[in-house]
Short mmCIF file of C-alpha atoms in Angstrom, two decimals:
data_model
loop_
_atom_site.label_atom_id
_atom_site.label_comp_id
_atom_site.label_asym_id
_atom_site.label_seq_id
_atom_site.Cartn_x
_atom_site.Cartn_y
_atom_site.Cartn_z
CA MET A 1 29.67 -67.19 42.64
CA ASN A 2 30.37 -67.15 46.38
CA ILE A 3 30.82 -63.74 48.01
CA ALA A 4 31.69 -62.90 51.62
CA ILE A 5 31.00 -59.57 53.34
CA CYS A 6 32.86 -58.78 56.56
CA ASP A 7 31.67 -55.63 58.35
CA ASP A 8 30.84 -54.99 62.00
CA ASN A 9 28.13 -52.52 61.00
CA ILE A 10 25.09 -54.77 60.55
CA LYS A 11 23.02 -52.13 58.78
CA GLU A 12 25.74 -51.35 56.23
CA SER A 13 26.57 -55.00 55.59
CA GLY A 14 22.88 -55.76 55.06
CA MET A 15 22.57 -52.94 52.55
CA LEU A 16 25.67 -54.12 50.69
CA GLU A 17 24.34 -57.69 50.61
CA GLU A 18 21.05 -56.49 49.12
CA THR A 19 22.91 -54.40 46.54
CA ILE A 20 25.07 -57.36 45.49
CA TYR A 21 22.02 -59.61 44.98
CA ASN A 22 20.32 -56.88 42.96
CA CYS A 23 23.39 -56.60 40.71
CA PHE A 24 23.16 -60.22 39.59
CA HIS A 25 20.86 -61.17 36.76
CA LYS A 26 17.99 -63.49 37.57
CA ASN A 27 19.63 -66.40 35.70
CA MET A 28 22.92 -66.10 37.60
CA ILE A 29 23.56 -67.75 40.93
CA CYS A 30 25.11 -65.66 43.71
CA ASP A 31 25.59 -66.90 47.26
CA CYS A 32 26.42 -64.05 49.62
CA ASP A 33 27.31 -64.53 53.32
CA VAL A 34 27.73 -61.80 55.93
CA TYR A 35 30.23 -61.88 58.83
CA THR A 36 30.17 -59.26 61.58
CA SER A 37 33.81 -59.58 62.64
CA GLY A 38 37.19 -60.54 61.26
CA GLU A 39 37.43 -63.30 63.88
CA GLU A 40 34.18 -64.87 62.69
CA LEU A 41 35.27 -64.95 59.05
CA ILE A 42 38.75 -66.30 59.79
CA LYS A 43 37.31 -69.05 62.00
CA PHE A 44 34.93 -70.05 59.21
CA LEU A 45 37.68 -70.09 56.58
CA ASP A 46 40.00 -71.99 58.89
CA ASN A 47 37.53 -74.88 58.87
CA GLN A 48 37.49 -74.80 55.04
CA LYS A 49 33.74 -75.08 54.97
CA LYS A 50 33.37 -72.97 51.85
CA VAL A 51 35.44 -71.15 49.22
CA TYR A 52 34.64 -67.58 48.29
CA GLN A 53 35.72 -65.95 45.05
CA ILE A 54 35.12 -62.36 46.25
CA TYR A 55 35.53 -60.71 49.66
CA PHE A 56 34.15 -57.29 50.65
CA LEU A 57 36.07 -56.26 53.78
CA ASP A 58 35.48 -53.29 56.04
CA ILE A 59 38.82 -51.92 57.25
CA GLU A 60 37.96 -50.61 60.70
CA MET A 61 36.53 -53.41 62.82
CA GLY A 62 37.14 -54.80 66.34
CA LYS A 63 40.18 -56.80 67.43
CA ILE A 64 41.06 -57.92 63.91
CA ASP A 65 40.85 -55.23 61.23
CA GLY A 66 40.27 -55.66 57.50
CA PHE A 67 43.98 -55.66 56.67
CA GLU A 68 44.67 -58.60 58.98
CA VAL A 69 41.74 -60.50 57.49
CA ALA A 70 43.02 -59.70 53.98
CA ASN A 71 46.49 -61.03 54.81
CA PHE A 72 44.94 -64.28 56.06
CA ILE A 73 42.83 -64.61 52.91
CA ARG A 74 45.75 -63.83 50.60
CA TYR A 75 47.89 -66.47 52.33
CA ARG A 76 45.21 -69.17 52.07
CA PHE A 77 43.51 -68.23 48.79
CA GLU A 78 45.97 -66.39 46.57
CA ASN A 79 43.50 -65.93 43.68
CA ALA A 80 40.71 -64.47 45.83
CA ILE A 81 39.44 -61.01 44.99
CA ILE A 82 39.57 -58.59 47.92
CA ILE A 83 37.54 -55.38 47.85
CA PHE A 84 37.88 -53.00 50.78
CA THR A 85 35.01 -50.84 52.02
CA THR A 86 35.58 -47.89 54.37
CA CYS A 87 34.58 -44.34 55.20
CA HIS A 88 38.18 -43.13 54.95
CA SER A 89 39.84 -42.71 51.55
CA GLU A 90 43.29 -42.27 53.17
CA TRP A 91 43.52 -46.06 53.67
CA VAL A 92 43.76 -46.64 49.91
CA TYR A 93 47.56 -47.07 49.80
CA GLU A 94 47.60 -49.63 52.62
CA ALA A 95 44.81 -51.51 50.85
CA PHE A 96 46.89 -52.18 47.77
CA GLU A 97 49.79 -53.51 49.83
CA VAL A 98 47.76 -56.71 50.18
CA ASN A 99 46.99 -56.70 46.45
CA ALA A 100 43.42 -55.50 46.87
CA PHE A 101 41.34 -55.60 43.71
CA HIS A 102 39.39 -52.42 44.48
CA TYR A 103 38.57 -49.90 47.19
CA LEU A 104 35.04 -48.56 47.79
CA VAL A 105 34.44 -45.48 49.91
CA LYS A 106 31.21 -45.44 51.96
CA PRO A 107 28.40 -44.69 51.44
CA ILE A 108 28.49 -47.27 48.67
CA ASN A 109 26.07 -46.95 45.75
CA LYS A 110 24.71 -49.68 43.48
CA GLU A 111 26.54 -48.39 40.39
CA SER A 112 30.00 -48.69 41.97
CA VAL A 113 29.24 -52.20 43.29
CA GLU A 114 27.91 -53.32 39.91
CA LYS A 115 30.99 -52.00 38.10
CA VAL A 116 33.43 -53.73 40.45
CA LEU A 117 31.50 -57.04 40.27
CA ILE A 118 31.60 -56.97 36.45
CA ARG A 119 35.36 -56.31 36.55
CA ALA A 120 35.89 -59.03 39.13
CA ARG A 121 33.98 -61.61 37.13
CA LYS A 122 35.93 -60.82 33.96
CA PHE A 123 39.19 -60.98 35.91
CA LEU A 124 38.37 -64.43 37.29
CA GLU A 125 37.36 -65.69 33.86
CA LEU A 126 40.61 -64.42 32.30
CA LYS A 127 42.63 -66.13 35.02
CA ASN A 128 40.80 -69.33 34.13
CA THR A 129 39.85 -70.09 37.71
CA LEU A 130 36.09 -70.48 37.19
CA PHE A 131 34.01 -73.34 35.82
CA GLN A 132 30.51 -72.50 34.61
CA PHE A 133 27.69 -74.90 33.76
CA LYS A 134 23.97 -74.64 33.13
CA ILE A 135 21.19 -76.48 34.94
CA GLY A 136 17.87 -75.60 33.33
CA LYS A 137 17.98 -71.85 32.75
CA VAL A 138 20.35 -71.16 35.63
CA ILE A 139 24.11 -70.66 35.14
CA HIS A 140 26.19 -71.97 38.04
CA THR A 141 29.77 -70.95 38.77
CA LEU A 142 32.36 -72.88 40.78
CA ASN A 143 35.94 -72.08 41.58
CA TYR A 144 38.32 -74.75 40.31
CA ASN A 145 39.55 -75.35 43.85
CA GLN A 146 36.00 -76.27 44.90
CA ILE A 147 35.82 -79.17 42.44
CA ILE A 148 37.13 -82.55 43.60
CA TYR A 149 36.33 -84.61 40.51
CA PHE A 150 33.92 -85.07 37.59
CA GLU A 151 32.03 -88.23 36.64
CA SER A 152 30.54 -88.81 33.20
CA LYS A 153 27.35 -90.85 32.78
CA GLY A 154 26.25 -90.80 29.16
CA ARG A 155 25.55 -87.16 28.32
CA GLN A 156 25.39 -86.21 31.98
CA ILE A 157 28.26 -84.78 34.04
CA ILE A 158 28.27 -85.09 37.82
CA ILE A 159 30.42 -82.54 39.63
CA TYR A 160 31.59 -83.54 43.09
CA SER A 161 32.50 -80.36 44.93
CA MET A 162 33.45 -79.36 48.46
CA ASP A 163 29.93 -78.15 49.24
CA GLU A 164 27.53 -80.26 47.17
CA ASN A 165 27.15 -82.29 43.98
CA PHE A 166 25.73 -81.02 40.70
CA VAL A 167 24.36 -82.83 37.64
CA TYR A 168 24.16 -81.14 34.24
CA TYR A 169 24.16 -82.09 30.54
CA GLU A 170 27.41 -82.01 28.55
CA THR A 171 29.70 -84.56 26.96
CA LEU A 172 32.97 -85.32 28.70
CA LYS A 173 34.88 -84.43 25.53
CA LYS A 174 33.42 -80.91 25.41
CA MET A 175 33.87 -80.42 29.14
CA MET A 176 37.56 -81.38 28.95
CA LEU A 177 38.18 -78.60 26.41
CA ARG A 178 37.08 -76.06 29.04
CA LEU A 179 39.26 -77.33 31.87
CA LYS A 180 42.68 -76.18 32.99
CA ARG A 181 45.01 -78.98 31.85
CA THR A 182 47.63 -78.24 34.50
CA LEU A 183 45.09 -78.92 37.26
CA PHE A 184 42.69 -81.59 35.95
CA ALA A 185 43.52 -85.01 34.52
CA GLN A 186 41.44 -87.81 33.07
CA ILE A 187 42.06 -91.20 34.70
CA HIS A 188 39.21 -93.23 33.21
CA ASN A 189 36.53 -92.98 30.52
CA SER A 190 34.23 -91.75 33.28
CA TYR A 191 36.48 -89.78 35.65
CA VAL A 192 38.40 -86.51 35.61
CA VAL A 193 40.13 -85.56 38.86
CA ASN A 194 41.43 -82.34 40.36
CA MET A 195 45.05 -83.24 41.13
CA GLU A 196 45.06 -80.89 44.13
CA TYR A 197 42.75 -83.35 45.91
CA ILE A 198 44.86 -86.46 45.39
CA SER A 199 46.07 -87.95 48.68
CA LYS A 200 47.94 -90.89 47.17
CA ILE A 201 48.16 -93.21 44.16
CA GLU A 202 48.38 -96.93 44.82
CA ASN A 203 47.72 -100.09 42.78
CA HIS A 204 46.17 -98.20 39.86
CA ASN A 205 43.84 -96.34 42.22
CA VAL A 206 43.59 -92.65 43.06
CA PHE A 207 42.77 -91.87 46.69
CA LEU A 208 41.07 -88.48 47.02
CA GLN A 209 40.90 -86.27 50.11
CA ASN A 210 37.14 -86.82 50.43
CA LYS A 211 37.85 -90.57 51.01
CA VAL A 212 36.71 -91.57 47.52
CA VAL A 213 38.85 -94.13 45.66
CA LEU A 214 38.77 -94.13 41.84
CA ASN A 215 40.31 -96.63 39.45
CA ILE A 216 42.90 -95.52 36.89
CA SER A 217 42.26 -97.41 33.65
CA ARG A 218 45.16 -98.84 31.59
CA LYS A 219 44.24 -96.53 28.73
CA TYR A 220 44.99 -93.39 30.78
CA TYR A 221 47.55 -94.65 33.28
CA SER A 222 50.82 -93.60 31.57
CA GLU A 223 49.59 -90.16 30.48
CA PHE A 224 48.04 -89.50 33.86
CA MET A 225 51.19 -90.44 35.78
CA ASN A 226 53.28 -88.13 33.59
CA ARG A 227 50.80 -85.30 34.10
CA TYR A 228 50.75 -85.86 37.85
CA LYS A 229 54.57 -85.82 38.04
CA GLU A 230 54.60 -82.51 36.15
CA PHE A 231 51.96 -81.17 38.53
CA ILE A 232 54.00 -82.12 41.63
CA LEU A 233 57.21 -80.65 40.16
CA GLU A 234 55.44 -77.39 39.30
CA LYS A 235 54.06 -77.12 42.85
CA ALA A 236 57.56 -77.64 44.29
CA ARG A 237 59.05 -74.72 42.35
#
């Protein structure tokens, strides 16, 4: 689970970061990053270096306030969860104009953060935007839009994501049952691709945005092409 905090008060953002880490169980992975200005966060997101599932945004900051940052996030990542933090409860109505998930009034306590994180996680799971897998005793969570493609090697699955690659144990058949069919398609006995990352299809090959080229086997070609056409038509609506 990737979480971003954007607050120009370093002390308060540090306390919130510590609280968030304390709310996660020891077998759950949470990666929390702190940004001290709206400009810093927007610049980072503009380079698409990382995808966050949850954003904690202070409203009153420098040149760019929390509402402007929220509008940028909502435009780029429509499924992101935005939680505003502020000392002033009167901003609550403006917060929900950008479809904020929640609104926390400072000083923020651990109980309120824990409650909103539990709600946020359940919300993301219900929207079917998260993929979870276990490596050892640790449960990892990725957003679907972080995953470029999967490769199956025996009972091992390799996940190629935007940030890094992961290897865990599961059969491809079981993994496919957990995936969103409108987004992922099998092209080979060994490969399942995220159709969002397809640059082009040529000569029975899929060209992905990370410069990887994968072969489409005859067995899956017709079904895959039909699925991809449906995917493109749905995006155009």
